[in-house]
CSV table of C-alpha atoms and ligand atoms in Angstrom, one decimal:
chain,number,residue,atom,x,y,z
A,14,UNK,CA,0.0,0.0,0.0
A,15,UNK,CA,1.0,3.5,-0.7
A,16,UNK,CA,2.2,5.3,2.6
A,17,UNK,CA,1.6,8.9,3.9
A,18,UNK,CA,4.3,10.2,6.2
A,19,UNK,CA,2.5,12.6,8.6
A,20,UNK,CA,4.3,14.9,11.1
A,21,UNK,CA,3.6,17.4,14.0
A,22,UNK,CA,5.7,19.0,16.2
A,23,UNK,CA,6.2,18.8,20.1
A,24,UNK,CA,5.1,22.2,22.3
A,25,UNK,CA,7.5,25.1,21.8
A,26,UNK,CA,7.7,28.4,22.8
A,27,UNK,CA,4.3,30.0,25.1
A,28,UNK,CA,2.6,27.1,23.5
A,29,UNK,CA,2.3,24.1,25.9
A,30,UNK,CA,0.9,21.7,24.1
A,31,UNK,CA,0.9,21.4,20.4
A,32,UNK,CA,-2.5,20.4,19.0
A,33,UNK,CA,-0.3,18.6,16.2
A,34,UNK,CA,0.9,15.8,18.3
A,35,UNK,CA,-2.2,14.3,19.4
A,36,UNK,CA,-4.0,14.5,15.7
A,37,UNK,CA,-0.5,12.5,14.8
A,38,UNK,CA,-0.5,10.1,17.3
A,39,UNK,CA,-4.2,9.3,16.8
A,40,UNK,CA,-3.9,9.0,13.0
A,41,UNK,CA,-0.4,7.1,13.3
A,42,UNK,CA,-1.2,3.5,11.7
A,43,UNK,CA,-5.0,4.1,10.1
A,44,UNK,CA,-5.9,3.4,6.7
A,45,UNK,CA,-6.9,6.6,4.5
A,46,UNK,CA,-7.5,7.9,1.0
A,47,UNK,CA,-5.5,4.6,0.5
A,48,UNK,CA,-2.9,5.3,2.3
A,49,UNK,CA,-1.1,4.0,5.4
A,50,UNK,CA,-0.6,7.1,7.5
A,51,UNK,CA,2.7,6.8,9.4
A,52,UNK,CA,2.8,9.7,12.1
A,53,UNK,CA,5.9,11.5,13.7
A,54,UNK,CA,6.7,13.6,16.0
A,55,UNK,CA,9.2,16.6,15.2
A,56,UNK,CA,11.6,18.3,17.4
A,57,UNK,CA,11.0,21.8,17.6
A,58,UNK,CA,15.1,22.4,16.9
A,59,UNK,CA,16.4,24.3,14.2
A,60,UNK,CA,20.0,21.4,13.9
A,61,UNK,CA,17.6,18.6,14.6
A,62,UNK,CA,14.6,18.4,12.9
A,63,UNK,CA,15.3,18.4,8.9
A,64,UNK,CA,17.7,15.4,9.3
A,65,UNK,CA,15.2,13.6,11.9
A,66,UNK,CA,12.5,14.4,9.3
A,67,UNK,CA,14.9,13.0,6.0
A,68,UNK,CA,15.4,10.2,8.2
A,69,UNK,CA,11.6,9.1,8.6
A,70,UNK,CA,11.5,9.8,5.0
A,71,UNK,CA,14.2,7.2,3.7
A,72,UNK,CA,13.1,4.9,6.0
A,73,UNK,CA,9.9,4.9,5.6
A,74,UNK,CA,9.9,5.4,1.7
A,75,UNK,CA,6.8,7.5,1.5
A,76,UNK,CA,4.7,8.4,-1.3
A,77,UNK,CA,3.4,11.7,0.1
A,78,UNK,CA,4.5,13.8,2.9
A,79,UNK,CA,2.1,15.9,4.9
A,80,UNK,CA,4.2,18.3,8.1
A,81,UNK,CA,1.5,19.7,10.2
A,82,UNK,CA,2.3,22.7,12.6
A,83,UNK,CA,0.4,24.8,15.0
A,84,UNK,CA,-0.1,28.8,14.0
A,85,UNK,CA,-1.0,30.1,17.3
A,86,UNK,CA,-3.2,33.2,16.7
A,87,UNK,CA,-4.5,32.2,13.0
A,88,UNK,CA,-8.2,31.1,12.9
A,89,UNK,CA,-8.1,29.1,9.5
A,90,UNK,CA,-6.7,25.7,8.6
A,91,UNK,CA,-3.9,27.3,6.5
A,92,UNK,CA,-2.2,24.7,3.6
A,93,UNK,CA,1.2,26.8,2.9
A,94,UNK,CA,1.6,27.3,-0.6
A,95,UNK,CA,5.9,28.0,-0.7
A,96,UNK,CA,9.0,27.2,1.7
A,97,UNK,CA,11.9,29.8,1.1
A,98,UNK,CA,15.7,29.3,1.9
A,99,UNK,CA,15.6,31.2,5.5
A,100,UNK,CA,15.7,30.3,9.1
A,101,UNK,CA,15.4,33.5,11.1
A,102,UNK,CA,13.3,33.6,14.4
A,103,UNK,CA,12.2,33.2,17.8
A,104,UNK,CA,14.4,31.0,20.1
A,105,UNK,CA,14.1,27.1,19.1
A,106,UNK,CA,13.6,24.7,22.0
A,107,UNK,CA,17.3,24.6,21.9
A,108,UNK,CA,18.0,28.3,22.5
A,109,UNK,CA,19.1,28.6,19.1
A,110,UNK,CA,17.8,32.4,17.6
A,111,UNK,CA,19.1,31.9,13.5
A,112,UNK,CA,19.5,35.7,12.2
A,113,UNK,CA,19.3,35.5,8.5
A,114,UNK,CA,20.5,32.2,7.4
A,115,UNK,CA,19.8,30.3,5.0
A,116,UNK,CA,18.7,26.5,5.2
A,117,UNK,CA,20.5,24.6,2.6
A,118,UNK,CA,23.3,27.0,0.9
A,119,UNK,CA,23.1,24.9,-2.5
A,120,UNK,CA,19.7,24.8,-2.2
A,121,UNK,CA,17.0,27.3,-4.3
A,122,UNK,CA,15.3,30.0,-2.9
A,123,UNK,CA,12.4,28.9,-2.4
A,124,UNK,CA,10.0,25.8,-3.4
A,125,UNK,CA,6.6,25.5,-3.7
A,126,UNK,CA,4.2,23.3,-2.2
A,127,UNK,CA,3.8,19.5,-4.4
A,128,UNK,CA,0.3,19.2,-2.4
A,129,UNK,CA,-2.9,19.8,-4.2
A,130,UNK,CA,-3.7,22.4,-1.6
A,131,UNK,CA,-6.3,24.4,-3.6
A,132,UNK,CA,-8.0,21.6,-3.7
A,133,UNK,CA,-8.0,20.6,0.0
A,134,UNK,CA,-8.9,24.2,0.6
A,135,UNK,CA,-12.2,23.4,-1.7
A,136,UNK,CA,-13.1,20.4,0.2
A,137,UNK,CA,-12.1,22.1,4.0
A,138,UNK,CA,-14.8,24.8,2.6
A,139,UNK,CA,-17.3,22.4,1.1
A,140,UNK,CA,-17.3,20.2,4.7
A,141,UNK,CA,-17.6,23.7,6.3
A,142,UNK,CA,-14.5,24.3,7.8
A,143,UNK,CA,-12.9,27.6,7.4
A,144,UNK,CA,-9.7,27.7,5.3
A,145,UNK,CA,-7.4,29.2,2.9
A,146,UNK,CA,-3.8,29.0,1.1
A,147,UNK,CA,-1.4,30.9,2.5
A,148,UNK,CA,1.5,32.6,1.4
A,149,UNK,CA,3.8,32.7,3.8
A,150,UNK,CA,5.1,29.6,6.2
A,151,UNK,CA,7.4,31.8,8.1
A,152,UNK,CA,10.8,31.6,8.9
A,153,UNK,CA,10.4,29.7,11.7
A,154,UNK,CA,10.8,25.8,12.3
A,155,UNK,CA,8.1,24.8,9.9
A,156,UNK,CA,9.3,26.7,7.0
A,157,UNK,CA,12.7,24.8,7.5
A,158,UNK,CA,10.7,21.2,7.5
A,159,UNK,CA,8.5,22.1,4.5
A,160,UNK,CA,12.2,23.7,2.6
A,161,UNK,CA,13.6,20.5,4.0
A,162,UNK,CA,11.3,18.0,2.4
A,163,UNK,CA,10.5,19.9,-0.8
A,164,UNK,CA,14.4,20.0,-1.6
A,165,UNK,CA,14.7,16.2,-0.8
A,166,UNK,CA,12.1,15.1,-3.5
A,167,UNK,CA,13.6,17.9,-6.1
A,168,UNK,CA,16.6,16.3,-5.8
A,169,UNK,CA,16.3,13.0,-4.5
A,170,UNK,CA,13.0,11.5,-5.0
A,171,UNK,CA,10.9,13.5,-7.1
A,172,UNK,CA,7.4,11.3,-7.3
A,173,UNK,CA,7.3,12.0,-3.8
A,174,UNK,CA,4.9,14.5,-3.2
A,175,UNK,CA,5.8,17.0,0.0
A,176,UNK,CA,4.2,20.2,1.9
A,177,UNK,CA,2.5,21.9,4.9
A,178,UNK,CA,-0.5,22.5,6.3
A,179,UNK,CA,-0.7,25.0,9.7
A,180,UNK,CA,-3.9,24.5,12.1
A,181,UNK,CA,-4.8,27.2,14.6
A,182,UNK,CA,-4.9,26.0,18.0
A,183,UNK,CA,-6.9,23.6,19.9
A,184,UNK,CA,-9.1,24.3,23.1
A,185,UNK,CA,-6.8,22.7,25.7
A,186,UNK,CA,-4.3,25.3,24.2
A,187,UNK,CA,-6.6,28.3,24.0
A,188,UNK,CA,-7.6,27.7,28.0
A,189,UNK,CA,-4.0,27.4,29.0
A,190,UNK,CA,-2.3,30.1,26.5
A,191,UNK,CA,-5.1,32.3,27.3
A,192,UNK,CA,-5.0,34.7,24.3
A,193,UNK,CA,-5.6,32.3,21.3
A,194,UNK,CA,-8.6,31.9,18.7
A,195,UNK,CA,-9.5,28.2,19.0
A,196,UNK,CA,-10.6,25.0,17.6
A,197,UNK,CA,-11.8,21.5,18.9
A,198,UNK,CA,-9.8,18.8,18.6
A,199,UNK,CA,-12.5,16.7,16.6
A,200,UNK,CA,-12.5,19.4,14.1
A,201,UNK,CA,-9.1,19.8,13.8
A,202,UNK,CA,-8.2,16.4,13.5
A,203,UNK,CA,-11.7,15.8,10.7
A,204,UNK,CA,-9.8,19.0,8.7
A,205,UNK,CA,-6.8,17.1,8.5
A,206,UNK,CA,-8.6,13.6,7.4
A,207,UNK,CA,-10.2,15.6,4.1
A,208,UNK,CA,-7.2,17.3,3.6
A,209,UNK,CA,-5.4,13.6,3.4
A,210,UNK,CA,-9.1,12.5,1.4
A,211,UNK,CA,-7.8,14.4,-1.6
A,212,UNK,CA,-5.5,12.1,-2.5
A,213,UNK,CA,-8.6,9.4,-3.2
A,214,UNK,CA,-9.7,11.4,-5.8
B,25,PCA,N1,4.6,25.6,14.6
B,25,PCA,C1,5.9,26.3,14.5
B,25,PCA,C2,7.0,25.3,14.7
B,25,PCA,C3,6.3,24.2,15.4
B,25,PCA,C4,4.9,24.3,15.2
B,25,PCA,O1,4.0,23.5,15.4
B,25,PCA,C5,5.9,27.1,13.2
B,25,PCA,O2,4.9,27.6,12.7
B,25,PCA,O3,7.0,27.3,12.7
């Protein structure tokens, strides 16, 4: 069967829990779109997580990659449509504060997304969940996982399709953060099964 590497991130900065690990975990092993969905965990670490994430890849031979991370403070499921060639940001779980650097110095500026995002958007709209493409992943450590996995399959296996999708946050992190526009788990983790529900058609 064809398999769909899925990855979240652990909590990171004000964010205590990261609404991303749990819609892994519980997706980890199911059967979807035709898919086996293989879920991982990321560490939220700017010299860690592209070669942990490469690693799943080539071990588990994937056919699609889908990174999930949390957007505190946005309201929409958000598919990213580009990953660009920077890491500058906040403080990684490491300490580490990149100013300006670039992820892979051979590497392009920037790659778009391989996922069929305006159509997931379509179907997150159609179900009734609010969502849109957008246009900027950051420069944070999701940008880098998306860059990461986008130059992989340009250069290394290019049938393998790769890209991002950011959820807002979940309840349990909107009652702890405090300041946070929210979703419910169950909707969160239903947004990401018809964004995965593309690939059956
Ligand atoms: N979101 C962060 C990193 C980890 C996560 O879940 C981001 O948007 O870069």
């Amino acid at each position: 069967m064809k398999k769909l590497l899925l990855t979240g991130f652990e909590p990171f900065l004000s964010f205590s829990v990261n609404p991303t690990m749990r819609i892994v975990g519980e997706l980890n092993g199911l059967e979807l779109a035709g898919y086996e969905i293989v879920g991982r965990v990321l560490p939220v670490d700017f010299a860690s997580s592209g070669t942990e994430l490469l690693t799943h890849i080539e071990e588990i031979d994937p056919d699609v990659v889908i990174s999930l991370g949390l957007a505190g403070g946005r309201y929409k499921i958000t598919p990213e449509r580009i990953a660009i060639n920077v890491k500058d940001g906040a403080a990684d779980n490491e300490g580490h504060i990149p100013i300006d650097e670039s992820i892979n110095l051979e590497g392009e500026p920037g790659y778009f997304t391989t996922l069929p995002i305006r159509q997931m958007v379509n179907k997150l709209l159609e179900e009734g969940f609010p969502a849109e493409i957008s246009n900027t992943a950051g420069t944070y450590l999701c940008n880098n996982v998306m860059y990461e996995a986008l130059h992989y399959a340009k250069t290394t296996k290019p049938d393998m399709k790769a890209g991002f999708i950011h959820i807002p946050a979940s309840h349990e992190l909107a009652i702890q953060h405090g300041k946070i526009p929210s979703w419910s788990h169950e909707d969160l983790k239903r947004s990401v099964e018809i964004c995965i529900g593309v690939f059956a058609e």
